[in-house]
Coordinates of C-alpha atoms and ligand atoms in Angstrom, one line a residue:
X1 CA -13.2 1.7 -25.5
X2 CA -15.8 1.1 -22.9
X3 CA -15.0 3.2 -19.3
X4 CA -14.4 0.9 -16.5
X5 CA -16.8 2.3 -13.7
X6 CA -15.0 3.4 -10.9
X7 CA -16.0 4.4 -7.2
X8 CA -14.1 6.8 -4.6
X9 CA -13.6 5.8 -0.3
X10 CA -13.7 9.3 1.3
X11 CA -15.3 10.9 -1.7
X12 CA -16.0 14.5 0.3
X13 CA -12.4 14.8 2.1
X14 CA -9.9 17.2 0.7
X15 CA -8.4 14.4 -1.8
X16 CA -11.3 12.8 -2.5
X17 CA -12.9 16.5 -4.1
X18 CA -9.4 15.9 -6.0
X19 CA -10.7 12.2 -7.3
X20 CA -14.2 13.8 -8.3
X21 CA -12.4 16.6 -10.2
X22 CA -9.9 14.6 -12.1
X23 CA -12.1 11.9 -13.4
X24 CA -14.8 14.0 -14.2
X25 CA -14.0 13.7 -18.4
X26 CA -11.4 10.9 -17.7
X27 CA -10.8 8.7 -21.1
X28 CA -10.7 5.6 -19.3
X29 CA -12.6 5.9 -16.0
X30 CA -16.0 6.8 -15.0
X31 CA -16.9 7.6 -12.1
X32 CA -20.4 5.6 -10.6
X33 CA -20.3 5.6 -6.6
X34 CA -18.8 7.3 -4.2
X35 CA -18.6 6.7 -0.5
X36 CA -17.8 8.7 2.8
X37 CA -18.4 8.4 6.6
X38 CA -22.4 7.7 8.0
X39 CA -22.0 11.7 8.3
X40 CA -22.7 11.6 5.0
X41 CA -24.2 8.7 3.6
X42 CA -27.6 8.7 2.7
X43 CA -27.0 12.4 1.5
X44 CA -26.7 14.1 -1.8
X45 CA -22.6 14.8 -3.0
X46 CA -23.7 18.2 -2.8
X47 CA -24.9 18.5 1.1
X48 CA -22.3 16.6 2.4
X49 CA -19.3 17.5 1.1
X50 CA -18.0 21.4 2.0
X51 CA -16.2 21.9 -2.1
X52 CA -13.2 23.7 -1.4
X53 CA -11.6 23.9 -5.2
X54 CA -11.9 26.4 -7.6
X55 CA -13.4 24.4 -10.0
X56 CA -17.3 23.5 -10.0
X57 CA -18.7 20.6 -8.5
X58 CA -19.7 18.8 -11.3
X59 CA -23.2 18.5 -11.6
X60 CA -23.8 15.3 -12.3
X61 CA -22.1 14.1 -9.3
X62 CA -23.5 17.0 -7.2
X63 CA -26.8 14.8 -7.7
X64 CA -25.3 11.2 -6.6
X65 CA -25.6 9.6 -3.5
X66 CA -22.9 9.3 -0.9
X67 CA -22.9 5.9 0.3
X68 CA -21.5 4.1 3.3
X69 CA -18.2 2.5 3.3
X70 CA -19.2 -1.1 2.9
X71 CA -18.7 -3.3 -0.2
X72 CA -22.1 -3.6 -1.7
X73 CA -23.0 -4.7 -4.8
X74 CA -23.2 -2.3 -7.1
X75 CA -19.8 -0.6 -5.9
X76 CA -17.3 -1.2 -8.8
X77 CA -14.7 -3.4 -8.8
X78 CA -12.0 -0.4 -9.1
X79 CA -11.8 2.0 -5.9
X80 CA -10.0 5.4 -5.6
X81 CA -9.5 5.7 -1.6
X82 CA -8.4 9.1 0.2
X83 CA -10.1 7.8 4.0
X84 CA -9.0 9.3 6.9
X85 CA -6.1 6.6 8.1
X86 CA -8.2 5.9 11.4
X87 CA -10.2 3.9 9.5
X88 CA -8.6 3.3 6.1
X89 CA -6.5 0.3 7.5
X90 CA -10.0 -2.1 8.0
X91 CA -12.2 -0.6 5.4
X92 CA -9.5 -1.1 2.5
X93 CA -8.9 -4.7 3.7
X94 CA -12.7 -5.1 4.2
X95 CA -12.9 -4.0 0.2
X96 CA -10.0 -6.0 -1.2
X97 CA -11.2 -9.5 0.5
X98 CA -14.6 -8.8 -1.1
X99 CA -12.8 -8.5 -4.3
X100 CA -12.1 -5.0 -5.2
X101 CA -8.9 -3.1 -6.2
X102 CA -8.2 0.0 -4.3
X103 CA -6.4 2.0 -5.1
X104 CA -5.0 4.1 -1.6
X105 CA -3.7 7.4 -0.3
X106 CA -3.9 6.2 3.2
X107 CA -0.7 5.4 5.0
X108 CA -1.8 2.4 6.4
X109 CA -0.2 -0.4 4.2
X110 CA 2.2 1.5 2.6
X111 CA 5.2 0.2 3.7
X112 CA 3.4 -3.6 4.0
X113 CA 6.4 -6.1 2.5
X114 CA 3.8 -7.1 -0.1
X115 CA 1.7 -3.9 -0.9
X116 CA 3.2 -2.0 -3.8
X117 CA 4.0 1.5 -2.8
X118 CA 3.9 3.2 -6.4
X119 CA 5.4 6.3 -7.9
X120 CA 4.7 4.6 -11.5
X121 CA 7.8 6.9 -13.1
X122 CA 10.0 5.9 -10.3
X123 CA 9.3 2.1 -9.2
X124 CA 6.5 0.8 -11.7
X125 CA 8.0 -2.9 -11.7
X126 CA 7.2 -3.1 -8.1
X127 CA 3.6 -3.3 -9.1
X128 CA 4.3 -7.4 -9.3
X129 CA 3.8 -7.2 -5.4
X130 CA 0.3 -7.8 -5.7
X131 CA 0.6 -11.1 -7.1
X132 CA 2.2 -12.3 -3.7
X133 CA 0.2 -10.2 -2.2
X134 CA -3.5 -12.0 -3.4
X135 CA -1.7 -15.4 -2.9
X136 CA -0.7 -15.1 0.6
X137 CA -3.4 -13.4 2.2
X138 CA -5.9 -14.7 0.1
X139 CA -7.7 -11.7 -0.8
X140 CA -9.9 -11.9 -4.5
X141 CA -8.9 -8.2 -4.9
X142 CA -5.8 -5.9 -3.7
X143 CA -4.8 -2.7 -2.4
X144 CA -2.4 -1.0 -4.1
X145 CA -0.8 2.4 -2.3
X146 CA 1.0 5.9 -3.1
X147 CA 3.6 7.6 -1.1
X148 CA 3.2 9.9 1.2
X149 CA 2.7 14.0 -0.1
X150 CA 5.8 15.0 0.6
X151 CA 7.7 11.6 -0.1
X152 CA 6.2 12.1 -3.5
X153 CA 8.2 15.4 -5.1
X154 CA 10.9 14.4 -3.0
X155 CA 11.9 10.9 -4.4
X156 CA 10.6 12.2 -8.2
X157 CA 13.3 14.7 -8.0
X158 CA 16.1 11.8 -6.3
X159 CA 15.2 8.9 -8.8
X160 CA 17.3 9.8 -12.0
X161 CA 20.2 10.9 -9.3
X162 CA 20.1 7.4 -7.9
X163 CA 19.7 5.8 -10.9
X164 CA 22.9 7.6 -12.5
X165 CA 24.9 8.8 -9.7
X166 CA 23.9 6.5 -6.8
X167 CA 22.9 8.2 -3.9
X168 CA 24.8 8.6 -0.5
X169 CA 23.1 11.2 1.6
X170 CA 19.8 13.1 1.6
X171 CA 18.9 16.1 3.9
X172 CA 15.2 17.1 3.1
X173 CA 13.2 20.2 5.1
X174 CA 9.7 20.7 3.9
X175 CA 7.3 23.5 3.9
X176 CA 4.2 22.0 4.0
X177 CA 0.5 23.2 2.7
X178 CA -2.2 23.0 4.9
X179 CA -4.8 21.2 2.5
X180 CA -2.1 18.2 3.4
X181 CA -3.6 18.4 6.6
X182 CA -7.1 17.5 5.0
X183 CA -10.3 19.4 5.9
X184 CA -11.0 21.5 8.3
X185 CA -7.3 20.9 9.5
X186 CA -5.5 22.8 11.2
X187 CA -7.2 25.8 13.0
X188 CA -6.9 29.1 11.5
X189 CA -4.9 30.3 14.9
X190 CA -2.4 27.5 15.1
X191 CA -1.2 28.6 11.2
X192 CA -1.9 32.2 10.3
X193 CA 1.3 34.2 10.2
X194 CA 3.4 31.1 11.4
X195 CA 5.4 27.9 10.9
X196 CA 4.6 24.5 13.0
X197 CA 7.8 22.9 12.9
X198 CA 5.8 19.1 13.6
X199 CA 3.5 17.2 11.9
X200 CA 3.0 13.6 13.4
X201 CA 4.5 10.6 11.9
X202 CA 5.8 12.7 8.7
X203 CA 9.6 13.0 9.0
X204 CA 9.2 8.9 9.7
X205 CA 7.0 8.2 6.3
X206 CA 9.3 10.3 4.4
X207 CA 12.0 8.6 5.4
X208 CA 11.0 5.1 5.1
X209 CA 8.7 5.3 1.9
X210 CA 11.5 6.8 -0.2
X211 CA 14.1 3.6 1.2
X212 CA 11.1 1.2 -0.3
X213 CA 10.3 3.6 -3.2
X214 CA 13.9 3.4 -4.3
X215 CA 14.2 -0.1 -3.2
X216 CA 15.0 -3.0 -6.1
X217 CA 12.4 -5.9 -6.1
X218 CA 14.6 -9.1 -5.8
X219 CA 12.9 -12.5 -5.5
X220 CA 9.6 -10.8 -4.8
X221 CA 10.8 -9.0 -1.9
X222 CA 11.6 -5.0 -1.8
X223 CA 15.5 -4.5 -0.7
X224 CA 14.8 -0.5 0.3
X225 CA 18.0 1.7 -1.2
X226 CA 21.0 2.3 1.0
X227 CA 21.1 5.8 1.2
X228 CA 20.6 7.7 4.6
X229 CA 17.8 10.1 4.5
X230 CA 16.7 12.9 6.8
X231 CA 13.7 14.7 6.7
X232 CA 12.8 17.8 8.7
X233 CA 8.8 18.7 7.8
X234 CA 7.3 21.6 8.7
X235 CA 3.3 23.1 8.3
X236 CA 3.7 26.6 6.6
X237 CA 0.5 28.9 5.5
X238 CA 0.3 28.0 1.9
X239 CA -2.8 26.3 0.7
X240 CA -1.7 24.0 -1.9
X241 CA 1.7 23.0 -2.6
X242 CA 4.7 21.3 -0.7
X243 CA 8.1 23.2 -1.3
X244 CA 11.0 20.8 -0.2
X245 CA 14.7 22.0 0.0
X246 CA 17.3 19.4 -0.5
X247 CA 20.6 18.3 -0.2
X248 CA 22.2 15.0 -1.4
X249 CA 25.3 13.9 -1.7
X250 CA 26.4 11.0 -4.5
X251 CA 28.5 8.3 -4.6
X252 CA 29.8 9.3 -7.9
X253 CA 31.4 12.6 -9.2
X254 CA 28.7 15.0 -11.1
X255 CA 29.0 18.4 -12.6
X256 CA 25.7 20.7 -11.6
X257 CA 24.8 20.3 -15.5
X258 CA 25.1 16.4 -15.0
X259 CA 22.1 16.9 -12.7
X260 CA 20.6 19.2 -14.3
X261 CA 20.6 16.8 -17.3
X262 CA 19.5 13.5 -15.5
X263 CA 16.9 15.9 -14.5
X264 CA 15.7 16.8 -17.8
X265 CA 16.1 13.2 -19.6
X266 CA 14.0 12.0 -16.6
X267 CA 11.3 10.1 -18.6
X268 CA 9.9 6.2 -17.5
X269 CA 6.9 4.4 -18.3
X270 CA 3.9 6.5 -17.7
X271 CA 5.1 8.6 -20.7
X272 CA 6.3 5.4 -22.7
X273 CA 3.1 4.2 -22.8
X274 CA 1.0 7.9 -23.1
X275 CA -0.8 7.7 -19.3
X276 CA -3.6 10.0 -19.1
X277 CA -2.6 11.2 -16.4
X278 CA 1.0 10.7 -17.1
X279 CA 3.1 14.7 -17.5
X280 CA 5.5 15.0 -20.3
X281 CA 7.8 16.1 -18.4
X282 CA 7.7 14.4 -15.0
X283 CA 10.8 17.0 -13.9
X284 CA 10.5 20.2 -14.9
X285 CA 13.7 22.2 -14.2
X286 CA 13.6 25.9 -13.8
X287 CA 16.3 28.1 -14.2
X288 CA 15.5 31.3 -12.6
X289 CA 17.6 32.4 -9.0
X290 CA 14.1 32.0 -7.3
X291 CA 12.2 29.2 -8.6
X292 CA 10.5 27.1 -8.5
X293 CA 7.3 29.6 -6.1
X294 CA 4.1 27.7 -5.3
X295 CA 1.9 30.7 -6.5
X296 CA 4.1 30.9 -10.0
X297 CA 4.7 27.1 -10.3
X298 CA 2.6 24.5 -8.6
X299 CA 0.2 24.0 -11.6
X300 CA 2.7 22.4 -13.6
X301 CA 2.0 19.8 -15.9
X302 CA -1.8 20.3 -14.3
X303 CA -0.2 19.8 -10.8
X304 CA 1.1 16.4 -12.1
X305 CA 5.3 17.1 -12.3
X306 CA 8.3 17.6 -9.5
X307 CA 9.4 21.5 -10.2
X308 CA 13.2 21.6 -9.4
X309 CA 15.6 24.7 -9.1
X310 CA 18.1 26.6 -7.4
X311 CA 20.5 24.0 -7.7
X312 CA 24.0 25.0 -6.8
X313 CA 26.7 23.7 -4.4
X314 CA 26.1 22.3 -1.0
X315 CA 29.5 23.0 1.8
X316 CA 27.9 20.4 3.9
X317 CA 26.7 17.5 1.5
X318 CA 27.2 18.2 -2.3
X319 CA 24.5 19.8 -3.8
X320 CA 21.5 21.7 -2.9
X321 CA 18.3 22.3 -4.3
X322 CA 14.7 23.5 -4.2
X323 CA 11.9 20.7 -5.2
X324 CA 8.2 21.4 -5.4
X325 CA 5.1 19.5 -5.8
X326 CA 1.3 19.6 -5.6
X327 CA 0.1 17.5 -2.3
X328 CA -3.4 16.9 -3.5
X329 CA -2.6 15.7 -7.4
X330 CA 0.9 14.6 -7.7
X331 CA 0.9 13.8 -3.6
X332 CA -2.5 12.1 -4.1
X333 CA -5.7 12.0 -6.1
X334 CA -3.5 12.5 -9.3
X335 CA -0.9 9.8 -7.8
X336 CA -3.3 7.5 -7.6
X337 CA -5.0 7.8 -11.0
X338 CA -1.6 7.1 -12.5
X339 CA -1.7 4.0 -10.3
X340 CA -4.5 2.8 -11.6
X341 CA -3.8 4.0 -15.4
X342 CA -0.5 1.8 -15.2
X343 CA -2.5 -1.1 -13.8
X344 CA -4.9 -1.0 -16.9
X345 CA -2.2 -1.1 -19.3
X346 CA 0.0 -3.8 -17.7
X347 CA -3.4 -6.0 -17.5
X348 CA -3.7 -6.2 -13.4
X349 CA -7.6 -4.7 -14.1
X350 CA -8.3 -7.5 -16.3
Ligands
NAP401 P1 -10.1 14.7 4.9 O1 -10.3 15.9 4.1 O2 -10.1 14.7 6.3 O3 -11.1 13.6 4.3 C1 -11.3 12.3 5.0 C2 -12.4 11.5 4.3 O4 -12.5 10.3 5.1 C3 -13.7 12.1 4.2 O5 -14.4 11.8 3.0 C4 -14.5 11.5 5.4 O6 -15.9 11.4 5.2 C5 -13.9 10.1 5.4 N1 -14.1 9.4 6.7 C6 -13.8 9.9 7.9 N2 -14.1 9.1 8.9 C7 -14.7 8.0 8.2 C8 -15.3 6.8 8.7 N3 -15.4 6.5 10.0 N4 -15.8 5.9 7.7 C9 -15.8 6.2 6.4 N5 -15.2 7.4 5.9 C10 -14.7 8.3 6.8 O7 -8.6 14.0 4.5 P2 -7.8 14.1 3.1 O8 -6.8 15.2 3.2 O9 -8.7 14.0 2.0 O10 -6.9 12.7 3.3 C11 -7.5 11.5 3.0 C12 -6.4 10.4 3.1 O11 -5.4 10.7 2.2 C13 -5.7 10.4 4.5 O12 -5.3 9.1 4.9 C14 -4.4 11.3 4.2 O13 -3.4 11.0 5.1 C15 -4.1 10.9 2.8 N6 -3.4 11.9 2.0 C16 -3.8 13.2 2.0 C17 -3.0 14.1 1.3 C18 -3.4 15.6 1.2 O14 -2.6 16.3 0.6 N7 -4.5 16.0 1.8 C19 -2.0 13.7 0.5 C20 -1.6 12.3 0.5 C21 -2.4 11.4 1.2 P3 -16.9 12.6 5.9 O15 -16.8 13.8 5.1 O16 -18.2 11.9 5.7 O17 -16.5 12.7 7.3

């Protein structure tokens, strides 16, 4: 199979290093242009982007030019975008009317009533979105949208319990990494040896996004789920990796092992149809009293699967439990190269 060339929005940002990362030896995708602010157009990958993974910069695109944010045209039709939201909301639409997919971690048109807001194991079907989308606003291409970081582990680990047990209630407190907060972030002073109990705008995303995520598409409209959901988020020193803990309560009666078990049967169509990026196991449940640990845990399934634990008995809801997931892959650049894998194989890159 030829690669479809792709291109990344934001290509030097915290995510965007994630993009350049993951698709470097990608079986479907190869990455041709990448883009940034003027900052850094006009410069090599290398001198304008500050790598912060523990990986290489691979060499090849170490050498390629960042270019501006403007549809040009030789930027490919398929775009990975992780832009700061400031400026997301007009250079995405600017993209899609010139006829490009992209493929966003931004926030702006997330919760837009005809923008698909993917987790492709949790809601795949409301990928149909877009064709309302292109028809009403007219646009030759489309933006297409993953949740928020911390919506993401969250609603992975609540899918199979809404799906088999309907949910009622959902308490969720985060401990948040700081890569989350993008690059440079937050200062050094503000975080070492302490917890910022507020990050703007986050307790609202997670709420909403995992009301549309769980929603049913009806008539080509999202009805968002029922269940009431509260979301305390906090910044912690970690560097990678969102620990969530979490307590629901159901509308039917479940045994701990009935969780445990929609947990571990947990499998949709990203491992149906063999995803690249898709993990085997898109739950991963770990039985030890203190898992699942960002240091010990938040690699895996290469950073791609919801770690769940410490499940036990909740006196104030019903259960309680301990989710984790990595903000940067399964909360972004990985997110959204799922996205786009389940677009290729359900046609919409035709
Ligand atoms: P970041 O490290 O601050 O990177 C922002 C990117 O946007 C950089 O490439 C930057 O280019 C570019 N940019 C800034 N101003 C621009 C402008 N005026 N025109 C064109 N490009 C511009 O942020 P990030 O953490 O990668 O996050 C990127 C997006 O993904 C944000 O919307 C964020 O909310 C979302 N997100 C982040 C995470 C996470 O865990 N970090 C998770 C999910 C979603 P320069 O380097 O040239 O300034």
């Amino acid at each position: 199979m030829k690669k479809i060339e792709v291109g990344i929005l934001g290509a030097t940002g915290m995510v965007g290093q994630r993009f350049v990362s993951l698709l470097e030896n990608h079986p479907w995708f190869d990455l041709a242009w990448i883009a940034a602010s003027d900052r850094s157009a006009g410069k090599k990958y290398a001198e304008a982007c500050n790598w912060r993974l523990r990986t290489p910069m691979p060499e090849r695109v170490a050498a390629m030019t960042v270019h501006e944010c403007r549809p040009a045209a030789h930027s490919p039709q398929l775009l990975f975008a992780s832009l700061d939201s400031k400026v997301a909301g007009e250079v995405e639409r600017e993209f899609a009317q010139a006829g490009h997919v992209v493929v966003s971690n931004s926030s702006n048109y997330r919760m837009e009533a005809d923008v698909p807001l993917l987790i492709p194991e949790v809601n795949p079907g409301h990928l149909a979105l877009v064709r309302r989308q292109r028809k009403e606003r007219g646009w030759k291409g489309m933006i297409v949208t993953n949740p928020n970081c911390t919506t993401v582990g969250l609603v992975m680990s609540l899918a199979p319990l809404e799906v088999t047990f309907g949910l009622e209630k959902v308490l969720m407190t985060s401990m948040q990494a700081v890569s989350g907060a993008g690059y440079p972030g937050v200062p050094t002073l503000d975080i070492m040896g302490n917890v910022i109990p507020h990050i703007a705008n986050e307790e609202e995303k997670v709420e909403r996004e995992t009301h549309k995520l769980l929603g049913k598409l009806i008539d080509g409209r999202v009805q968002p789920a029922t269940c009431v959901v509260s979301a305390h988020c906090n910044r912690v020193p970690v560097e990678d990796g969102h620990t969530e803990t979490v307590s629901v309560s159901l509308k039917k009666k479940a045994s701990l092992a009935d969780l445990i078990n929609a947990w571990r049967q947990f499998r949709s169509v990203p491992q149906e149809r063999a995803l690249p990026s898709a993990p085997a196991h898109p739950i991963v449940v770990r039985e030890e009293k203190d898992r699942p640990q960002v240091r010990l845990d938040v690699e895996t399934e290469h950073g791609m699967a919801a770690v769940v634990g410490r499940l036990r008995p909740c006196p104030v809801l019903q259960f309680k439990y301990v989710a984790l997931s990595h903000n940067t892959i399964r909360g972004a650049a990985g997110a959204a190269l799922l996205n786009a894998e389940l677009m290729k194989v359900e046609g919409y890159l035709d």
